[in-house]
Coordinates of N, CA and C in Angstrom, one line a residue:
M17 N -32.4 -52.0 -0.5 CA -33.2 -51.3 -1.4 C -32.1 -50.6 -2.4
S18 N -32.6 -50.7 -3.6 CA -31.5 -50.2 -4.4 C -31.8 -48.5 -4.9
V19 N -30.9 -47.6 -4.9 CA -30.8 -46.6 -5.2 C -30.9 -46.4 -7.0
L20 N -30.8 -47.4 -7.5 CA -30.9 -47.2 -9.1 C -32.0 -46.6 -9.6
P21 N -33.2 -46.9 -8.9 CA -34.5 -46.3 -9.5 C -34.5 -44.8 -9.4
F22 N -33.9 -44.5 -8.2 CA -33.7 -43.0 -8.0 C -32.9 -42.1 -9.0
L23 N -31.6 -43.1 -9.2 CA -30.7 -42.4 -10.2 C -31.5 -42.5 -11.5
G24 N -32.1 -43.6 -11.8 CA -32.8 -43.5 -13.1 C -33.8 -42.3 -13.4
L25 N -34.4 -41.8 -12.2 CA -35.2 -40.7 -12.3 C -34.6 -39.5 -12.4
R26 N -33.5 -39.3 -11.6 CA -32.7 -38.1 -11.7 C -32.0 -38.0 -13.0
L27 N -31.6 -38.9 -13.5 CA -30.9 -39.0 -15.1 C -32.1 -38.5 -16.1
L28 N -33.3 -39.2 -16.0 CA -34.3 -38.9 -16.9 C -34.7 -37.3 -16.8
C29 N -34.8 -36.9 -15.7 CA -35.3 -35.5 -15.3 C -34.0 -34.5 -15.7
M30 N -32.8 -34.9 -15.6 CA -31.8 -34.1 -16.0 C -31.7 -33.9 -17.5
R31 N -32.1 -34.9 -18.4 CA -32.1 -34.7 -19.7 C -33.3 -34.0 -20.0
R32 N -34.4 -34.2 -19.4 CA -35.6 -33.4 -19.8 C -36.2 -32.8 -18.3
P33 N -35.8 -31.5 -18.3 CA -36.1 -30.7 -17.3 C -37.6 -30.7 -17.0
E34 N -38.2 -30.4 -17.9 CA -39.7 -30.4 -18.0 C -40.4 -31.7 -17.0
R35 N -39.8 -32.9 -17.0 CA -40.1 -33.8 -16.2 C -40.3 -33.6 -14.7
Y36 N -39.5 -32.7 -14.3 CA -39.3 -32.5 -12.8 C -40.9 -31.8 -12.5
T37 N -41.5 -31.0 -13.5 CA -42.6 -30.5 -13.4 C -43.8 -31.8 -13.4
A38 N -43.6 -32.5 -13.9 CA -44.8 -33.7 -14.1 C -44.5 -34.6 -12.7
F39 N -43.4 -34.7 -12.1 CA -43.1 -35.4 -11.1 C -43.1 -34.8 -9.8
A40 N -43.1 -33.4 -9.8 CA -43.1 -32.7 -8.6 C -44.1 -33.0 -7.3
P41 N -45.4 -33.2 -7.8 CA -46.3 -33.7 -6.7 C -46.1 -35.0 -6.0
C42 N -45.2 -35.8 -6.6 CA -44.8 -37.1 -5.9 C -43.1 -37.6 -5.9
Y43 N -42.5 -36.4 -6.1 CA -41.1 -36.5 -6.3 C -40.4 -37.0 -5.0
D44 N -40.9 -36.6 -3.8 CA -40.3 -37.2 -2.5 C -40.4 -38.6 -2.7
V45 N -41.5 -39.3 -2.8 CA -41.7 -40.6 -2.9 C -41.3 -41.2 -4.0
L46 N -41.3 -40.7 -5.1 CA -40.5 -41.4 -6.2 C -39.0 -41.3 -6.3
S47 N -38.3 -40.6 -5.5 CA -37.0 -40.2 -5.6 C -36.5 -41.0 -4.5
G48 N -37.3 -41.9 -3.4 CA -36.6 -42.7 -2.5 C -36.1 -41.8 -1.4
E49 N -36.7 -40.9 -0.9 CA -36.3 -40.1 0.1 C -36.3 -41.2 1.5
R50 N -35.3 -41.4 1.9 CA -35.3 -42.3 3.1 C -34.5 -41.8 4.2
P51 N -34.8 -42.4 5.4 CA -34.2 -41.8 6.5 C -32.5 -41.7 6.4
V52 N -31.9 -42.3 5.6 CA -30.4 -42.5 5.4 C -30.1 -41.2 4.6
Y53 N -30.7 -40.8 3.9 CA -30.8 -39.3 3.2 C -31.0 -38.3 4.1
G54 N -31.9 -38.3 5.0 CA -31.9 -37.2 5.9 C -30.9 -37.3 6.9
A55 N -30.3 -38.3 7.2 CA -28.9 -38.1 8.1 C -28.0 -37.7 7.1
G56 N -27.9 -37.9 5.9 CA -26.9 -37.3 5.1 C -27.1 -35.8 5.1
R57 N -28.2 -35.2 4.9 CA -28.6 -34.0 4.8 C -28.3 -33.3 6.1
R58 N -28.6 -33.7 7.1 CA -28.2 -33.2 8.4 C -26.8 -33.1 8.7
R59 N -26.0 -33.9 8.3 CA -24.6 -34.1 8.3 C -24.0 -33.0 7.7
I60 N -24.4 -32.9 6.1 CA -23.8 -31.8 5.6 C -24.2 -30.5 6.0
I61 N -25.5 -30.2 6.4 CA -25.8 -28.9 6.8 C -25.1 -28.7 8.2
A62 N -24.9 -29.7 9.1 CA -24.2 -29.3 10.2 C -22.8 -28.8 10.0
D63 N -22.1 -29.2 8.8 CA -20.9 -28.5 8.6 C -20.6 -27.3 8.0
L64 N -21.9 -26.8 7.9 CA -22.0 -25.4 7.4 C -21.9 -24.5 8.4
S65 N -21.3 -23.1 8.1 CA -21.1 -22.2 9.4 C -22.2 -21.4 9.7
L66 N -23.4 -22.1 10.1 CA -24.7 -21.4 9.9 C -25.1 -21.1 11.6
R67 N -25.4 -19.8 11.8 CA -25.8 -19.3 13.0 C -27.1 -18.8 13.0
R68 N -27.7 -18.8 14.0 CA -29.0 -18.3 14.6 C -29.2 -16.9 13.9
G69 N -30.2 -16.8 13.0 CA -30.6 -15.4 12.5 C -30.0 -15.4 11.0
D70 N -29.2 -16.3 10.4 CA -28.7 -16.3 9.2 C -29.8 -16.5 8.2
I71 N -29.6 -15.9 7.0 CA -30.4 -15.9 5.9 C -29.7 -17.0 4.9
V72 N -30.4 -18.2 4.6 CA -29.7 -19.1 3.6 C -30.4 -19.3 2.3
L73 N -29.8 -19.2 1.3 CA -30.4 -19.4 -0.1 C -29.9 -20.7 -0.7
N74 N -31.0 -21.5 -0.6 CA -31.1 -22.8 -1.1 C -31.4 -23.0 -2.8
L75 N -30.2 -22.9 -3.3 CA -30.4 -23.1 -4.7 C -30.6 -24.6 -5.1
G76 N -31.8 -24.6 -6.1 CA -32.1 -25.9 -6.3 C -32.8 -26.7 -5.7
C77 N -33.4 -25.8 -4.8 CA -34.1 -26.4 -3.5 C -35.3 -27.8 -3.9
G78 N -35.6 -27.9 -5.0 CA -36.7 -28.8 -5.3 C -37.7 -28.6 -4.6
T79 N -38.2 -29.6 -3.8 CA -39.5 -29.8 -3.0 C -39.1 -29.2 -1.6
G80 N -38.0 -28.8 -1.2 CA -37.6 -28.1 0.1 C -37.4 -29.0 1.1
L81 N -36.7 -30.4 0.7 CA -36.3 -31.2 1.8 C -35.3 -30.9 2.6
N82 N -34.6 -29.8 2.3 CA -33.7 -29.2 3.3 C -33.9 -28.1 4.2
F83 N -35.2 -27.7 3.8 CA -35.5 -26.6 4.7 C -35.6 -26.8 6.2
S84 N -36.2 -28.0 6.7 CA -36.3 -28.3 8.0 C -35.0 -28.4 8.6
H85 N -34.1 -28.9 7.9 CA -32.7 -29.1 8.4 C -32.0 -27.8 8.6
L86 N -32.2 -26.9 7.6 CA -31.4 -25.6 7.9 C -32.1 -24.6 8.9
L87 N -33.6 -24.6 8.9 CA -34.5 -23.8 9.9 C -33.9 -24.3 11.3
A88 N -33.6 -25.5 11.5 CA -33.2 -26.2 12.8 C -31.8 -25.4 13.3
R89 N -31.0 -25.0 12.3 CA -29.9 -24.2 12.4 C -30.0 -22.7 12.9
I90 N -30.9 -22.2 12.1 CA -31.1 -20.8 12.3 C -32.1 -20.3 12.7
D91 N -33.2 -20.7 13.0 CA -34.4 -20.2 13.7 C -34.2 -19.8 15.0
P92 N -34.7 -19.0 15.7 CA -36.1 -18.6 15.2 C -36.0 -17.1 14.2
E93 N -34.8 -16.4 14.2 CA -34.8 -15.3 13.5 C -34.3 -15.5 12.1
G94 N -33.9 -16.8 11.6 CA -33.5 -16.9 10.4 C -34.5 -17.2 9.3
H95 N -33.9 -16.9 8.0 CA -34.8 -17.4 7.0 C -34.2 -18.2 5.9
V96 N -34.9 -19.0 5.4 CA -34.6 -19.7 4.1 C -35.2 -19.4 2.9
V97 N -34.4 -18.9 2.0 CA -35.0 -18.5 0.4 C -34.7 -19.7 -0.5
G98 N -35.9 -20.3 -0.9 CA -35.7 -21.4 -2.1 C -35.7 -21.1 -3.3
L99 N -34.7 -21.6 -4.2 CA -34.9 -21.0 -5.7 C -34.8 -22.6 -6.5
D100 N -35.5 -22.6 -7.4 CA -35.4 -23.5 -8.5 C -36.1 -23.4 -9.7
T101 N -35.6 -24.0 -10.8 CA -35.9 -23.8 -12.1 C -37.4 -24.1 -12.3
R102 N -37.9 -25.1 -11.9 CA -39.1 -25.6 -12.0 C -40.3 -25.0 -11.0
T103 N -41.4 -24.4 -11.4 CA -42.2 -23.8 -10.8 C -43.0 -24.9 -9.9
A104 N -43.2 -26.0 -10.6 CA -44.1 -27.0 -9.9 C -43.2 -27.6 -8.6
M105 N -41.8 -27.6 -8.3 CA -41.0 -27.8 -7.4 C -41.2 -26.8 -6.2
L106 N -41.2 -25.5 -6.8 CA -41.2 -24.5 -5.8 C -42.7 -24.5 -5.2
N107 N -43.8 -24.8 -5.9 CA -45.1 -25.0 -5.4 C -45.1 -26.3 -4.3
Q108 N -44.4 -27.2 -4.4 CA -44.2 -28.3 -3.6 C -43.3 -27.6 -2.4
A109 N -42.5 -27.1 -2.5 CA -41.5 -26.4 -1.5 C -42.3 -25.5 -0.6
Q110 N -43.3 -24.7 -1.3 CA -44.0 -23.6 -0.5 C -45.2 -24.6 0.4
L111 N -45.6 -25.5 -0.1 CA -46.6 -26.3 0.6 C -46.1 -27.0 1.9
R112 N -44.5 -27.2 1.8 CA -44.0 -27.9 2.9 C -43.6 -26.8 3.9
A113 N -43.3 -25.8 3.5 CA -42.9 -24.6 4.1 C -44.3 -24.0 4.8
S114 N -45.4 -24.0 4.2 CA -46.6 -23.7 4.8 C -47.2 -24.7 5.9
R115 N -46.8 -25.9 5.7 CA -47.2 -26.8 6.8 C -46.2 -26.7 8.1
R116 N -45.1 -26.3 7.8 CA -44.5 -26.1 9.1 C -44.7 -24.7 9.8
G117 N -45.5 -23.8 9.3 CA -45.9 -22.6 9.8 C -45.1 -21.6 9.8

């Protein structure tokens, strides 16, 4: 599978940030979030010096795809705070977080 559709979506949204609002409910599907990306997220997060109980600020959190990987390193006492410029993306991140409990 090609990553070009994802790159096209990313470039389109970077030029017109309000499009993230329109794409937020289906962003994870449209962006091509595949297992290989999850592996990359886990590898990068594993390289961070995170400890149980840390508080992590996830800037540009989008739909919260990093949340589960971060929480796996800092739970049960830790917290993740997600910030994004698009309210619609934060709404999706909140849904993701509420499903986790």
